[in-house]
DNA sequence: TGTTAGCACTCACCAAGTACGAGTGCTAAC
DNA sequence: GTTAGCACTCGTACTTGGTGAGTGCTAACA
């Protein structure tokens, strides 16, 4: 990169300043605030050069400089100091996870809340999901009353799903227990295709292995697995809307622009988070790569996300369960902090899952936690 | 109510018009649009009278009339025509619930989504909850690996909860099954205080009934029940933010006011829905009374909710499980439609739960569904 | 007594005009 | 290569005047 030391410094300062204030950065401001030892005119010349190189822009002639996507990219790649969260913050976060350690379904919510609060932006988290296909572990049948039975399905990875099944005729508890045990044994460790295979084979046997009712139950099991696999694709939990909307981009009072812009942006942000459009595409990508991914503004595949950046990381246990978590916000984002937050929470979640699975943690690389 | 026919008509029309357009209503508009057969001056006189009575206001001298909270109240109580959702809408809604009938945990989400879409406002739904204390039904222990076991707890009412428990030493599946069966039997049908009693009694027996590990498991069961009871208090699921924010109150383009107002309102709405402040107080109230409740603007106990109205109804099965669902939006709300929507969805949810419980449906009164 | 035409009055909304100031780009001197 | 100086640009804020919607009041009318 043919960028002199000084230009790198100026680019870095412009970005830091802009991220902090959300206001275009003037040459004079930099000189005054950071005691650059040169005059504002010199800084202006450098800024003009950085603009030619595509790292900065101008809204109009008499406005300060603003970083471009390329500018942020260069910053993230070369200029940024890789910081870690403070010990106090790390402790607090660990403590919160510790408090809900027994309740798997709380982890995702907590991760979303903590990400949002720590990075002061919206967060997104996908639940931990089997790296390969969902595999059956155990079935329990519990009668709710004489004509309704509850299927409680446990899958590998501690995933529990429930499903109700109306009964034609009442069944005794022993009966149900026996049937559940039989099915549990028969389907143990099978994935959906495995169960289909099994059924296909059984169908040919003349003294049928499964009775009519057992078939019905298995059918419901399969349907539940099917619907879970489908839902899992698009399940993105999101939090921190309020945190993100506290960024000046969405507040007309601070950003001097038209207040209408703020309203439009707000609606737009809501739609993105609600629909998950533009986000869904990022998930597989994040699952495929290790480490923290940063997608800046126009680098997003969809045009909708042009004004947003996403910081993503995978979490989970290798070859068992994995998920994705991250932060989303305006391109004017405190990247160092977002990145360390995402990295840290990914490592915490990975540790938790590793404990659950009795395996090595496999979070975003690096970032050991000295506690 | 000493209100002449004509004044009632005018009040009704003002409200209808204002709800539709979100713009202050001029006397001339009413005359033109509804062919009142009198002059605008007469209407103005009547409006002035309605203003004296507290049913209408004025932002400033030369602006049209706007209903007050008292005006809406009178409308809801005396003027409103009680409509029902169209057959097509009812069919579509039933159909959607039919599609997820087996998956209890989807009901709440679906109800929230449907309420929001149908009433074009935000919705809130509390999950069905045992009318009295949570009662234990069944426990299953599933080993995840040699040093981690998953407790799957089933409570009366088909509520399932999971909890992990680290093991000191590995246990065989038979061992776990035996222990789970023992505990399931011992705790069957007990509520939290009941379990505490049981433990207290057992403690005195000299050859202890439960081993150390069994005590640990029971302890976790109790903790899970405890945390569920606590969480249930404040669990309010909410949806339809986007629908509500599509109301002109939040869009600067339509409402002529300052765009900054719209932004402020948006933030305010977000905070209310996220924190549940001001909403929590309404739930017990709605649980206590049958029928649809309408709380208009300043009638809310908290000042925060001054500009919002809430339409709430209880749903569920008497003496078994009940929940609350409703719509929240600006006081300028299509009350007839909101009310029929809430009433209808309450009845659908109640039917579903009744089926699950093999009991009589006990929704908001009235509103039989002819399908 | 209720209704209505007429009219003065109020006030939000809009467009145009003006002044201000922050910040740049350029030039010429160092 | 650096910098002082200065003209130029353009957003922001504030003022002004005009317009129109809508009311409130009054006086005449049925």
CSV table of C-alpha atoms (C1' of nucleotides) in Angstrom, one decimal, chain A residues 6 38-39 41-42 44-45 60-62 256, chain D residues 1-6 9-13:
chain,number,residue,atom,x,y,z
A,6,UNK,CA,1.3,10.6,7.7
A,38,UNK,CA,1.6,20.8,10.8
A,39,UNK,CA,-0.9,23.4,9.6
A,41,UNK,CA,-3.5,23.5,4.9
A,42,UNK,CA,-1.1,20.6,4.9
A,44,UNK,CA,-6.1,19.5,3.7
A,45,UNK,CA,-3.6,18.5,1.0
A,60,UNK,CA,-20.1,19.2,-0.7
A,61,UNK,CA,-17.2,21.7,-1.1
A,62,UNK,CA,-17.4,23.3,2.3
A,256,UNK,CA,-28.0,18.1,11.6
D,1,DG,C1',7.3,20.2,1.0
D,2,DT,C1',4.9,23.6,3.9
D,3,DT,C1',2.0,27.3,4.9
D,4,DA,C1',-0.5,31.9,5.2
D,5,DG,C1',-4.0,34.2,3.0
D,6,DC,C1',-8.2,34.6,0.7
D,9,DT,C1',-19.2,27.2,-1.5
D,10,DC,C1',-22.9,25.7,0.8
D,11,DG,C1',-25.5,24.3,4.9
D,12,DT,C1',-28.0,26.5,8.9
D,13,DA,C1',-30.7,29.8,11.1
